Structure formats: structure tokens, C-alpha cells
XYZ file of N, CA and C in Angstrom:
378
model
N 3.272 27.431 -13.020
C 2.614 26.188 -12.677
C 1.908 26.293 -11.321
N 2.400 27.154 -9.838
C 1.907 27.239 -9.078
C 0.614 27.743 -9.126
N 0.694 28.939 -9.514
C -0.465 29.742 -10.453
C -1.670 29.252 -10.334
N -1.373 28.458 -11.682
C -2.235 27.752 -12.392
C -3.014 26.845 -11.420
N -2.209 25.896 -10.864
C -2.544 24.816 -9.834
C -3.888 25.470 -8.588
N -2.979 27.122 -7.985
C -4.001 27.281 -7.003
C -4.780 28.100 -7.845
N -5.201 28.461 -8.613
C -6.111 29.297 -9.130
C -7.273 28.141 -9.938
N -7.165 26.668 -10.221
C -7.828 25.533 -10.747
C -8.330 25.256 -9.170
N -7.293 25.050 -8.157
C -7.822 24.697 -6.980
C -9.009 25.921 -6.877
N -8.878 26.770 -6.306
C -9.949 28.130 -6.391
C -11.454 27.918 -6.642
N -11.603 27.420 -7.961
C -12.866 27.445 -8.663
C -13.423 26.183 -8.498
N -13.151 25.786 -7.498
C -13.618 24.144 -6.792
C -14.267 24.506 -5.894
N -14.088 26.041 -5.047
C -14.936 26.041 -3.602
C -16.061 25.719 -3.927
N -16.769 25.400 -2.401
C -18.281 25.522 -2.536
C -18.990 23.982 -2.803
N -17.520 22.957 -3.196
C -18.036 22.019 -3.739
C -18.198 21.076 -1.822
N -19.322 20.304 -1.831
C -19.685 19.360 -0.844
C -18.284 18.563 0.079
N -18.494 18.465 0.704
C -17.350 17.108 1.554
C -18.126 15.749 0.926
N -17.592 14.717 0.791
C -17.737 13.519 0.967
C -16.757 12.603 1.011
N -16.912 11.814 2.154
C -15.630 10.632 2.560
C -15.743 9.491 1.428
N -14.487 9.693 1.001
C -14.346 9.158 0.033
C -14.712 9.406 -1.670
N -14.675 10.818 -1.744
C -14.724 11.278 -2.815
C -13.815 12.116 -3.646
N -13.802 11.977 -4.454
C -12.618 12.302 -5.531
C -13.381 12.994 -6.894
N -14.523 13.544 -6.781
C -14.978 13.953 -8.004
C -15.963 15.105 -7.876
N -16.020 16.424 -8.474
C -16.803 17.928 -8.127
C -18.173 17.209 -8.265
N -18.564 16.034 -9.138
C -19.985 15.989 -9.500
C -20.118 14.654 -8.087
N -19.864 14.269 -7.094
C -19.975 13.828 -6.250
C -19.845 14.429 -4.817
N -18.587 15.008 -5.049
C -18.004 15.703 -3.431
C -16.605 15.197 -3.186
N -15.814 15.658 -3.070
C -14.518 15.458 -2.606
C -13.663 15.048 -0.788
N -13.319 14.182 -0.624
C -12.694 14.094 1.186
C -11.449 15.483 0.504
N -10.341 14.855 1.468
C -9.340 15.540 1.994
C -8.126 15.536 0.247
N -8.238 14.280 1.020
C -7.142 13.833 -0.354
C -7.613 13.774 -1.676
N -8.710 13.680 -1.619
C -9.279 13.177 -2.809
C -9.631 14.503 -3.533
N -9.408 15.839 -2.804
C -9.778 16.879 -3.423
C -8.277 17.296 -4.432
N -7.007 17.204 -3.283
C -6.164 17.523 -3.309
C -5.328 16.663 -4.774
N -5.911 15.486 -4.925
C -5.092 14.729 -6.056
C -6.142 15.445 -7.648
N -7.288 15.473 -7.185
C -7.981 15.998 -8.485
C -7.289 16.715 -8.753
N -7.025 17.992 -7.871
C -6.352 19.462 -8.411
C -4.964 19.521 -9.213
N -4.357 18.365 -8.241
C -3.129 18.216 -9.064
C -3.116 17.518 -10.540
N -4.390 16.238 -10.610
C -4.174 15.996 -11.726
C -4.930 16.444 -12.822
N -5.871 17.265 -12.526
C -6.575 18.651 -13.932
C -6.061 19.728 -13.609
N -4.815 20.256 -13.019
C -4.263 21.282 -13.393
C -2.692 21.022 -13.684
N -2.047 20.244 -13.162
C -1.039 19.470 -13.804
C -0.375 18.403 -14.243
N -1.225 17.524 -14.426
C -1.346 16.469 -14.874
C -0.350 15.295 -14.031
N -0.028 15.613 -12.541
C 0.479 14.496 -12.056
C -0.510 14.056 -11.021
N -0.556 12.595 -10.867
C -1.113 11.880 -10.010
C -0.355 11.623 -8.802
N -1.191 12.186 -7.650
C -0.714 11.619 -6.709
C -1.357 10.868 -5.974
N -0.633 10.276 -4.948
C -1.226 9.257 -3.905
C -2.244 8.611 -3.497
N -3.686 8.598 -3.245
C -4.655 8.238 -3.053
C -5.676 8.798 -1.560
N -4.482 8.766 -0.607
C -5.043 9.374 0.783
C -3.987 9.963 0.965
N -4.313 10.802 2.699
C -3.248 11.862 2.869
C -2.386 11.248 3.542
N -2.249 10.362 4.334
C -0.972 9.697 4.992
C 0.183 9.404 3.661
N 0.125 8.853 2.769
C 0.511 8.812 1.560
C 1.045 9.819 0.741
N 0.222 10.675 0.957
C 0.736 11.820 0.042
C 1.977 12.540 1.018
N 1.802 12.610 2.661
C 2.700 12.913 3.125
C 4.144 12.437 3.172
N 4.304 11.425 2.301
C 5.365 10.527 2.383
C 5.788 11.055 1.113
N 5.703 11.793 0.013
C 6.328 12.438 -0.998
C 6.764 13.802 -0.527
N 7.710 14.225 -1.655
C 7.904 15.298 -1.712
C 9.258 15.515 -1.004
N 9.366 16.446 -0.698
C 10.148 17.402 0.312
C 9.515 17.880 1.593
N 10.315 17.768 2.403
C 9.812 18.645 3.727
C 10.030 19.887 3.673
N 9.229 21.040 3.702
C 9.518 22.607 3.382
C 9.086 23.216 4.730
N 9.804 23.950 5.209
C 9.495 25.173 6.792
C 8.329 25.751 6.231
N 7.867 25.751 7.621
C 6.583 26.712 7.616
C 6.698 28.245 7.099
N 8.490 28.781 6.868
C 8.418 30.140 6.640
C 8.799 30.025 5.081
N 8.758 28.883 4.689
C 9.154 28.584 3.192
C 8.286 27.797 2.594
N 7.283 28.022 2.488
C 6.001 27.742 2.139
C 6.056 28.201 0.865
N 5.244 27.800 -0.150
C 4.998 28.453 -1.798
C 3.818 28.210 -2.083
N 3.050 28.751 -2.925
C 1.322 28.679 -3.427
C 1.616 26.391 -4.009
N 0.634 26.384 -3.480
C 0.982 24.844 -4.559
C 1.453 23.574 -3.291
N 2.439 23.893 -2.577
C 3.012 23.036 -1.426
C 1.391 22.446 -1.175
N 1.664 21.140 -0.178
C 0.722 20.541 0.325
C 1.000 20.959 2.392
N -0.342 20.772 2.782
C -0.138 20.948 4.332
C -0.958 20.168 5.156
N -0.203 19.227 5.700
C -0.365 17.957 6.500
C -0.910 18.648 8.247
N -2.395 17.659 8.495
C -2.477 17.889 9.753
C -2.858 16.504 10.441
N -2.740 16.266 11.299
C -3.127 15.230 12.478
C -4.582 15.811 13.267
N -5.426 15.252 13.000
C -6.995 15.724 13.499
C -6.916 14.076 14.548
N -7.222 13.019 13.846
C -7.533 11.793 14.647
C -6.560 10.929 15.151
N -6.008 10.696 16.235
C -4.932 10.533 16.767
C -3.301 10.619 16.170
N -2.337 9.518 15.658
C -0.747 10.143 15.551
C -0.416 9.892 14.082
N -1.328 9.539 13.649
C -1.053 9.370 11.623
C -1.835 11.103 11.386
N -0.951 10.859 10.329
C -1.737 12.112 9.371
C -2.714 11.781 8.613
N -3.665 13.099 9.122
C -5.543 12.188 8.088
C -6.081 13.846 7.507
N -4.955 14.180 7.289
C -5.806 15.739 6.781
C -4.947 16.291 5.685
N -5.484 17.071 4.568
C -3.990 17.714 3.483
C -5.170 18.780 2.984
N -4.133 20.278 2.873
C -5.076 20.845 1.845
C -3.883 21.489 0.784
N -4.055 22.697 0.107
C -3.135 23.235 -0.713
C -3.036 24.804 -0.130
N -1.671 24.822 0.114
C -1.475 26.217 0.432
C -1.559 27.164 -0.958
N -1.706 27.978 -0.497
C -2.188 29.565 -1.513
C -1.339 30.147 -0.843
N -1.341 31.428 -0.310
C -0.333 32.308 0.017
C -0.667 32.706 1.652
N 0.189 33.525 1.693
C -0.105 34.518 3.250
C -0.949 33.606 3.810
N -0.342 32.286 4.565
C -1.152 32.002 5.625
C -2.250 31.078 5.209
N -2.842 30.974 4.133
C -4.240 30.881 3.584
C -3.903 29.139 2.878
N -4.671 28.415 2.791
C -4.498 27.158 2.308
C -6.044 26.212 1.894
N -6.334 25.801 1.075
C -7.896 25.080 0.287
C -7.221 23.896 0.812
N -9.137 23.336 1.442
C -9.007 22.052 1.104
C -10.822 20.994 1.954
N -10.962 20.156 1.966
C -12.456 19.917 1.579
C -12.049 19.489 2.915
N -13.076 20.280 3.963
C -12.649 20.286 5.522
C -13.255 18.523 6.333
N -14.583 18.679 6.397
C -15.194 17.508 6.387
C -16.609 17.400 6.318
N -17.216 16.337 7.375
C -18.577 16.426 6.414
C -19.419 17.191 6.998
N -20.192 17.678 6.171
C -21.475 19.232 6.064
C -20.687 20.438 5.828
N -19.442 20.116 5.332
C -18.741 21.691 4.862
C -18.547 21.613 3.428
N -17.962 22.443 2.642
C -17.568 22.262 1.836
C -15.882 22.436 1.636
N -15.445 22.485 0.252
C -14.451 23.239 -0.255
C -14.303 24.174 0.236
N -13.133 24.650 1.275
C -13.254 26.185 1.523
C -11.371 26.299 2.066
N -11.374 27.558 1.802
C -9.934 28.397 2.239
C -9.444 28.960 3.902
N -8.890 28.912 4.425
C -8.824 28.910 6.082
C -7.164 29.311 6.029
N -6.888 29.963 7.198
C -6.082 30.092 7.883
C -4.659 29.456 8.511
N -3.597 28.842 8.329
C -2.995 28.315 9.023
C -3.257 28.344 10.650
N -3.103 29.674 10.854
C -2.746 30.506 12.120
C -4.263 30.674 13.150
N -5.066 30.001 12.559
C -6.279 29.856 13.121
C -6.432 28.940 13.870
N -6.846 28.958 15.404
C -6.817 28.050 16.114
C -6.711 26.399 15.895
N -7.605 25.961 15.929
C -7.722 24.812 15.647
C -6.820 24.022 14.153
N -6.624 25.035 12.966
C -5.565 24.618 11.980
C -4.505 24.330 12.700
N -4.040 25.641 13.471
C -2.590 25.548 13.715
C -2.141 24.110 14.930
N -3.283 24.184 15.846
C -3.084 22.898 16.927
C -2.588 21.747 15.736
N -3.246 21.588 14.932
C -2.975 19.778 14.227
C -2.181 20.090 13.269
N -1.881 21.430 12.713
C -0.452 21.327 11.711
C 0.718 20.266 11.841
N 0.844 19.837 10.900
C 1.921 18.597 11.025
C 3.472 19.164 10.450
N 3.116 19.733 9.304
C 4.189 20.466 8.263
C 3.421 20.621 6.979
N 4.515 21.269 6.527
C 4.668 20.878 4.418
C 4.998 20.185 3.592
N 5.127 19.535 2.516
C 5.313 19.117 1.611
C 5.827 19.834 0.481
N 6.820 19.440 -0.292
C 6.304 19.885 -1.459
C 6.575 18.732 -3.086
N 5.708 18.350 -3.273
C 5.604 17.538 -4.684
C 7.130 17.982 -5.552
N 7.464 16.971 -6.120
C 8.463 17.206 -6.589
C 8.415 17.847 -8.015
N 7.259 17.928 -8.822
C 6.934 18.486 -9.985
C 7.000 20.199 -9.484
N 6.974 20.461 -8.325
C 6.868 22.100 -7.791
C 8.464 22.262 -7.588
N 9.397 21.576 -7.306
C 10.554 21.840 -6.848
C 11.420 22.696 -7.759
């Protein structure tokens, strides 16, 4: 199921940012990328935005991470306003903001790692 999940996430790069979007033939935000993936590759719905979505799941260590987990950051002051999907080694998708697209990045990369908040993990992954 992890698999599946980041390898559906995968074939999304490339797609536009847009605030407030939830759809490849529009452009996807943060969250809105992150609930598509989950719900055309495994059919659960989640949350709507990322403060929200951070409130599910499990809390998982940064050294216990799995392909599929979600990863919460703080960009605009003390709520969480950022989520993408971890993949492996470090590496995590998710629709950055606007004039970027869909793209894959680093934990351990400057600016990721400053606003890392934690993990998640959905309870359909547990």
C-alpha cells in the first residue's frame, strides 16, 4: 500500500501550485495535493487542510519514518500550514507554493529542515 501510494504520488510531479487546489487539471496547494493522493491511490479521505491533517494519525520519529507517512512544517508563524508525503531516504513530495510545482526535496535541506514540525502517520498505514 505504501508503494502504491508514493509511486501514484510520483506521477503527479510537474503539476502547478495553486492555493486552494485539489485537482491535477487545476493545480494542487499543500493539502490539497496530499488528500488527492491518498484518495486515488487508497481510497481514504482525509482532512481538507494541513493543520487538520496534522491532528490524525500517529506521531512517528524522524528516524522512523516509512514511504507514505505525512510531514508537517510551520512556514507562517506557530500553526502548521505545510504537509507533503515522505518517500524514502530523506526525500518527501509535495506542491511547494506558488510558481512551483509538484516536486520532491530533501528533509535535511536547509530551509525544509528549519520548519519541520514532525510526522504523522494515517492510520490506514499503521
Amino acid at each position: 500500500m505504501r508503494e502504491l501510494l508514493a509511486d501514484f504520488a510520483v506521477t503527479l510531479r510537474d503539476i502547478r501550485y495553486r492555493r486552494g487546489g485539489h485537482e491535477p487539471s487545476t493545480g494542487f496547494d499543500c493539502s490539497g495535493f496530499v488528500r488527492y493522493v491518498f484518495k486515488h491511490s487508497v481510497g481514504i479521505v482525509l482532512p481538507s487542510d494541513s493543520a487538520s491533517q496534522f491532528h490524525i494519525g500517529a506521531t512517528v520519529d524522524r528516524t522512523d519514518m516509512k514511504t507514505g507517512d505525512l510531514v508537517f512544517f510551520r512556514i507562517h508563524g506557530k500553526r502548521v500550514s505545510h504537509v507533503g508525503i515522505y518517500l524514502d531516504h530523506g526525500r518527501f513530495i509535495h506542491s511547494p507554493s506558488s510558481g512551483k510545482t509538484v516536486s520532491i526535496n530533501r528533509l535535511d535541506d536547509g530551509y525544509w529542515a528549519k520548519h519541520f514540525v514532525g510526522a504523522k502517520r494515517p492510520k490506514v498505514l499503521s
